[in-house]
Short mmCIF file of C-alpha atoms in Angstrom, two decimals:
data_model
loop_
_atom_site.label_atom_id
_atom_site.label_comp_id
_atom_site.label_asym_id
_atom_site.label_seq_id
_atom_site.Cartn_x
_atom_site.Cartn_y
_atom_site.Cartn_z
CA SER A 1 -11.21 2.58 -12.75
CA LYS A 2 -8.67 5.10 -14.57
CA ALA A 3 -5.66 6.78 -14.31
CA THR A 4 -2.91 9.05 -16.00
CA ARG A 5 0.21 9.83 -14.97
CA THR A 6 1.11 13.64 -17.16
CA PRO A 7 4.68 13.18 -18.09
CA THR A 8 6.89 15.84 -16.13
CA LEU A 9 8.56 18.91 -17.50
CA TYR A 10 12.23 17.05 -17.44
CA ASP A 11 10.03 13.67 -19.36
CA GLN A 12 9.27 16.32 -21.88
CA ASN A 13 12.27 18.50 -22.10
CA ALA A 14 15.31 16.33 -20.74
CA TYR A 15 18.65 17.57 -22.30
CA ASN A 16 21.85 16.60 -20.04
CA VAL A 17 24.70 18.15 -21.19
CA ILE A 18 27.60 18.11 -19.90
CA GLN A 19 30.29 20.50 -21.06
CA THR A 20 34.29 20.75 -19.92
CA THR A 21 36.89 23.68 -21.21
CA LEU A 22 40.01 21.84 -21.69
CA THR A 23 43.89 22.98 -20.81
CA GLU A 24 47.37 22.07 -21.32
CA ASN A 25 50.23 22.55 -19.43
CA GLY A 26 48.70 22.92 -16.04
CA GLY A 27 45.68 24.86 -16.67
CA GLN A 28 47.63 26.82 -19.58
CA PRO A 29 44.51 27.61 -22.52
CA LEU A 30 44.56 25.05 -24.97
CA SER A 31 46.38 25.89 -28.17
CA ALA A 32 44.93 26.85 -31.28
CA PRO A 33 46.22 23.28 -32.95
CA LEU A 34 44.17 21.63 -30.28
CA GLN A 35 41.61 23.72 -30.87
CA ALA A 36 40.70 23.12 -34.01
CA LEU A 37 40.68 19.20 -33.52
CA LEU A 38 37.64 20.61 -31.61
CA GLY A 39 36.11 22.50 -33.96
CA GLY A 40 37.36 25.40 -33.19
CA THR A 41 36.57 25.50 -29.55
CA ASP A 42 38.64 24.97 -26.37
CA VAL A 43 34.76 23.39 -24.77
CA MET A 44 33.94 19.54 -24.90
CA THR A 45 30.50 18.85 -24.78
CA SER A 46 28.68 15.48 -24.45
CA VAL A 47 25.29 15.26 -24.37
CA SER A 48 24.17 12.25 -22.66
CA LEU A 49 19.74 12.49 -22.97
CA ILE A 50 17.58 13.85 -24.77
CA SER A 51 13.71 13.51 -25.40
CA ASN A 52 11.61 14.30 -28.26
CA GLY A 53 8.96 16.03 -26.49
CA ASN A 54 6.39 14.07 -27.86
CA ILE A 55 5.88 12.04 -24.61
CA LYS A 56 2.55 10.53 -23.71
CA SER A 57 0.64 10.60 -20.65
CA GLU A 58 1.19 6.87 -19.06
CA GLU A 59 -2.45 5.16 -17.98
CA ILE A 60 -3.44 2.66 -15.80
CA LYS A 61 -6.97 0.75 -16.14
CA SER A 62 -8.06 -1.41 -13.09
CA ILE A 63 -10.69 -3.67 -12.61
CA GLU A 64 -11.48 -5.36 -9.29
CA LEU A 65 -14.57 -7.95 -8.54
CA GLY A 66 -14.33 -8.45 -4.52
CA TYR A 67 -16.71 -10.42 -2.19
CA ILE A 68 -17.42 -9.66 1.16
CA SER A 69 -19.00 -12.05 3.99
CA ARG A 70 -19.61 -11.25 7.59
CA LEU A 71 -20.11 -15.29 9.36
CA LEU A 72 -20.45 -17.18 12.53
CA ASN A 73 -22.52 -14.32 13.91
CA SER A 74 -19.74 -11.72 12.87
CA LYS A 75 -17.15 -13.59 14.38
CA LEU A 76 -15.35 -14.33 10.79
CA THR A 77 -15.22 -11.46 8.17
CA LEU A 78 -14.03 -12.91 4.95
CA ASP A 79 -12.66 -10.49 1.95
CA ILE A 80 -11.91 -12.01 -1.23
CA LYS A 81 -10.62 -9.51 -3.97
CA LEU A 82 -9.61 -10.33 -7.79
CA PHE A 83 -7.98 -7.62 -10.08
CA LYS A 84 -6.52 -6.83 -13.23
CA ASP A 85 -4.37 -3.97 -13.67
CA ASN A 86 -3.18 -2.77 -17.31
CA THR A 87 -0.58 -0.10 -17.59
CA ASP A 88 0.52 1.34 -20.95
CA ASN A 89 2.37 3.98 -22.45
CA LEU A 90 5.04 3.88 -19.61
CA ILE A 91 7.81 6.15 -19.79
CA GLY A 92 11.83 5.20 -20.14
CA GLU A 93 15.46 5.72 -21.28
CA THR A 94 17.14 3.54 -23.95
CA GLY A 95 19.87 1.45 -23.11
CA SER A 96 23.15 1.27 -24.31
CA GLY A 97 23.37 0.26 -28.07
CA SER A 98 20.31 2.21 -29.15
CA GLU A 99 20.86 5.95 -28.30
CA ALA A 100 20.09 8.32 -30.47
CA SER A 101 22.45 10.78 -32.71
CA VAL A 102 22.95 14.41 -31.39
CA PRO A 103 24.64 16.47 -34.17
CA GLU A 104 26.05 18.59 -31.65
CA ASP A 105 27.53 16.20 -29.55
CA ASN A 106 31.53 16.07 -30.23
CA VAL A 107 32.35 13.49 -27.99
CA GLY A 108 30.21 10.42 -28.91
CA GLY A 109 27.28 11.87 -31.20
CA GLU A 110 24.66 9.62 -29.25
CA ALA A 111 23.07 10.30 -25.99
CA ASP A 112 19.86 8.10 -24.38
CA GLU A 113 16.64 9.02 -25.35
CA VAL A 114 13.31 9.56 -23.12
CA LEU A 115 10.34 7.44 -24.78
CA ASN A 116 7.34 5.64 -24.54
CA MET A 117 8.55 2.40 -24.08
CA PHE A 118 6.34 -0.44 -22.28
CA LYS A 119 3.03 -2.14 -21.07
CA THR A 120 2.35 -4.31 -18.19
CA GLU A 121 -0.64 -6.58 -17.43
CA THR A 122 -1.03 -7.03 -13.39
CA GLU A 123 -3.16 -10.35 -12.53
CA GLY A 124 -3.77 -11.08 -8.57
CA ALA A 125 -5.78 -12.02 -5.70
CA GLU A 126 -6.04 -11.13 -2.03
CA ILE A 127 -7.88 -13.36 0.67
CA ALA A 128 -7.96 -11.37 4.25
CA ILE A 129 -9.37 -13.16 6.95
CA ASP A 130 -10.71 -11.58 10.07
CA TYR A 131 -11.63 -13.51 13.72
CA LYS A 132 -12.66 -12.89 16.98
CA PRO A 133 -13.70 -16.05 18.67
CA THR A 134 -13.94 -14.61 21.61
CA ARG A 135 -14.03 -10.88 23.27
CA ASP A 136 -10.57 -11.27 23.90
CA TYR A 137 -9.07 -13.11 21.01
CA ARG A 138 -8.63 -12.03 16.84
CA ILE A 139 -7.01 -14.01 14.74
CA TYR A 140 -5.74 -11.73 11.22
CA SER A 141 -4.18 -13.15 8.44
CA HIS A 142 -4.12 -11.93 4.89
CA TYR A 143 -2.06 -13.70 1.68
CA THR A 144 -1.31 -12.07 -1.46
CA TYR A 145 -0.54 -13.29 -5.43
CA ILE A 146 0.40 -10.89 -8.16
CA ASP A 147 2.26 -12.28 -11.18
CA ILE A 148 3.21 -9.24 -13.87
CA SER A 149 3.90 -9.55 -17.60
CA SER A 150 5.69 -6.81 -19.45
CA GLU A 151 6.34 -5.82 -23.32
CA SER A 152 7.94 -3.30 -24.99
CA PHE A 153 6.42 -1.65 -28.25
CA GLU A 154 10.41 0.23 -28.66
CA THR A 155 12.98 -1.69 -30.33
CA ARG A 156 15.51 0.72 -29.15
CA SER A 157 14.21 -0.17 -24.36
CA ASN A 158 16.22 -1.95 -22.72
CA PRO A 159 15.85 -5.18 -22.01
CA ARG A 160 16.96 -5.49 -18.66
CA ASP A 161 14.16 -2.97 -17.72
CA LEU A 162 11.69 -4.78 -19.28
CA ARG A 163 12.56 -7.77 -17.46
CA ARG A 164 12.71 -5.79 -14.21
CA LEU A 165 9.00 -4.89 -14.54
CA THR A 166 7.95 -8.27 -14.29
CA VAL A 167 9.28 -8.67 -10.59
CA SER A 168 8.94 -4.96 -9.65
CA ALA A 169 6.16 -6.53 -6.97
CA PRO A 170 6.58 -9.50 -4.59
CA LYS A 171 5.03 -12.29 -5.63
CA LYS A 172 3.81 -13.54 -2.37
CA THR A 173 2.90 -11.79 0.33
CA PHE A 174 1.84 -13.47 3.48
CA GLY A 175 0.77 -12.30 7.02
CA LEU A 176 -0.30 -13.54 10.22
CA THR A 177 -1.40 -11.58 13.65
CA LEU A 178 -2.61 -12.76 16.91
CA ILE A 179 -4.10 -10.19 19.21
CA LYS A 180 -4.75 -11.39 23.03
CA HIS A 181 -6.57 -8.53 25.04
CA TRP A 182 -5.76 -9.15 28.63
CA PRO A 183 -7.57 -7.93 31.76
CA GLU A 184 -6.29 -3.95 33.00
CA ASN A 185 -5.94 -3.18 29.47
CA PHE A 186 -3.07 -4.88 28.87
CA ASP A 187 -2.49 -6.05 24.88
CA ILE A 188 0.21 -8.57 23.60
CA SER A 189 0.00 -9.26 19.49
CA THR A 190 2.55 -11.24 17.76
CA SER A 191 2.77 -11.16 13.74
CA PHE A 192 4.18 -13.58 11.26
CA TYR A 193 5.18 -12.35 7.83
CA TYR A 194 6.35 -13.69 4.75
CA VAL A 195 7.45 -11.58 1.60
CA SER A 196 9.23 -13.37 -1.48
CA ASP A 197 11.97 -11.37 -2.98
CA MET A 198 11.39 -8.33 -5.85
CA ASP A 199 13.78 -5.94 -8.17
CA TRP A 200 13.01 -1.80 -7.25
CA LEU A 201 13.11 -0.17 -10.60
CA ASP A 202 16.54 2.29 -10.06
CA ARG A 203 18.35 -1.17 -9.53
CA THR A 204 21.54 -0.71 -10.35
CA GLY A 205 23.86 -3.42 -12.42
CA SER A 206 22.56 -7.28 -12.78
CA THR A 207 23.02 -10.22 -11.62
CA GLN A 208 26.37 -11.86 -13.12
CA PRO A 209 27.33 -15.03 -15.08
CA GLY A 210 28.74 -17.22 -12.63
CA ALA A 211 27.27 -14.81 -9.47
CA PRO A 212 24.54 -15.71 -6.63
CA ALA A 213 21.00 -14.81 -8.28
CA ASP A 214 19.80 -11.72 -6.00
CA ARG A 215 17.36 -9.01 -6.22
CA SER A 216 17.09 -5.66 -4.56
CA ALA A 217 14.65 -6.87 -2.36
CA GLN A 218 15.15 -10.19 -0.50
CA PRO A 219 12.83 -12.34 0.47
CA TYR A 220 12.06 -12.41 3.99
CA LYS A 221 10.06 -13.85 7.02
CA LYS A 222 9.44 -11.67 10.19
CA MET A 223 8.27 -11.59 13.36
CA ASP A 224 7.24 -8.88 15.52
CA ILE A 225 6.10 -8.78 19.13
CA LYS A 226 4.24 -5.60 20.94
CA ALA A 227 3.00 -5.53 24.57
CA SER A 228 0.96 -2.10 25.43
CA LYS A 229 -0.74 -1.06 28.64
CA ALA A 230 -2.87 1.36 29.04
CA TYR A 231 -3.52 3.60 32.29
CA LYS A 232 -6.54 6.29 32.57
CA PHE A 233 -6.28 9.30 35.06
CA GLY A 234 -9.74 11.10 34.85
CA ASN A 235 -9.87 12.46 31.16
CA GLU A 236 -6.62 11.19 30.58
CA ARG A 237 -5.24 8.17 28.87
CA LEU A 238 -1.64 7.01 29.04
CA LYS A 239 -0.54 4.47 26.96
CA VAL A 240 3.22 3.05 26.93
CA SER A 241 3.93 0.21 24.05
CA LEU A 242 7.09 -1.98 23.88
CA SER A 243 7.93 -3.58 20.29
CA LEU A 244 10.12 -6.56 19.59
CA LEU A 245 10.75 -6.20 15.88
CA ASN A 246 12.34 -8.92 13.26
CA LEU A 247 12.82 -11.56 15.78
CA LEU A 248 13.40 -14.21 12.90
CA GLU A 249 16.28 -13.18 10.65
CA ASP A 250 17.72 -10.14 9.42
CA TYR A 251 16.85 -8.92 5.71
CA PHE A 252 17.62 -6.08 3.02
CA ASP A 253 14.20 -5.02 1.87
CA TYR A 254 16.18 -2.41 -0.79
CA ASN A 255 19.79 -2.33 -2.17
CA ARG A 256 20.27 -0.40 -4.86
CA THR A 257 23.42 -2.51 -6.21
CA ARG A 258 23.85 -6.34 -6.88
CA TYR A 259 25.59 -9.08 -4.81
CA THR A 260 29.12 -10.21 -5.35
CA ASP A 261 29.15 -13.43 -3.38
CA SER A 262 26.78 -15.56 -0.97
CA THR A 263 28.03 -13.09 1.94
CA LEU A 264 25.72 -10.67 0.22
CA THR A 265 28.54 -8.02 -0.44
CA THR A 266 27.36 -5.76 -2.47
CA VAL A 267 29.73 -3.68 -4.96
CA ALA A 268 28.74 -0.65 -7.33
CA PRO A 269 28.87 -2.72 -11.45
CA ASN A 270 32.32 -2.30 -12.46
CA SER A 271 34.15 -1.49 -8.87
CA THR A 272 35.54 -3.50 -6.35
CA THR A 273 34.81 -0.94 -3.69
CA LEU A 274 32.24 -1.50 -1.40
CA ASN A 275 28.71 0.21 -1.97
CA SER A 276 26.12 -1.10 0.43
CA HIS A 277 23.34 1.27 -0.57
CA GLY A 278 21.19 -1.63 1.09
CA SER A 279 18.21 -0.66 4.05
CA LEU A 280 19.57 -4.00 6.62
CA GLN A 281 16.18 -4.61 8.55
CA ASP A 282 17.92 -6.09 12.17
CA MET A 283 16.64 -7.17 15.33
CA ARG A 284 15.97 -4.23 16.90
CA ALA A 285 12.97 -2.44 19.73
CA TYR A 286 11.33 0.39 20.44
CA MET A 287 9.47 1.83 23.02
CA GLU A 288 6.41 3.92 22.92
CA ILE A 289 4.56 6.93 25.30
CA ASN A 290 1.00 8.25 24.20
CA LEU A 291 -0.85 10.48 26.37
CA GLU A 292 -4.25 11.60 25.27
CA PHE A 293 -6.04 14.55 27.14
CA ASN A 294 -8.64 17.39 26.86
#
């Protein structure tokens, strides 16, 4: 299969400008000598991001080889996949020290630029097993392995963004679910998951020398238990469920900032102020009531 992502209007026409009207003496108009230093104006202009308008569509080409088999009198379903995805012309922004020249910028004269910069190759495998040993039991398990390599064809690309692409998905994912059907429409399921760490692409900051190695999504182990009971009243069906989540540990599956120490305290880059944009997944319980009727 093949797909494309057309550049947005912002990708093609980005031109971010910050303009500030300067004053003096508590808000008085800027004097002529000071305006002369700014080229005869009291407006300070700074261009932060531009696009040359020649952005190409991002592309992905995917190939997958799968094998599906039903064994043991259809009690066991085996699903195996090998896949490879190639992306090209990925859009990014140049980083510090590689800005484009902006003559009309009277502050720095440079700005970050939107360009086609990267390409990646993703290879992996998936296996899923669905086993029903008896009518009352079901076991489902899956495992995924992903390996991403990235390359830049633009010399002004940000090396940090290039490295981040290689860890933009969990390398290993595993899940195991056991379902037990009891009499009187009572069901219990227990699920265990393991997901390795990864870095979301909007991450700010990076691991500093001497700081603990971190990713914006932590590796985690997760166990959930769900119990449900169904009742029938003629053509109506009532189902009540109770779910207990994250019984093993608390974890962050998204954290925009970097960690400063082993306590996983987070701060904004170049700041000492707490800036915890994290998504904490802690132990929690949910009750759900569902009524179906004609």
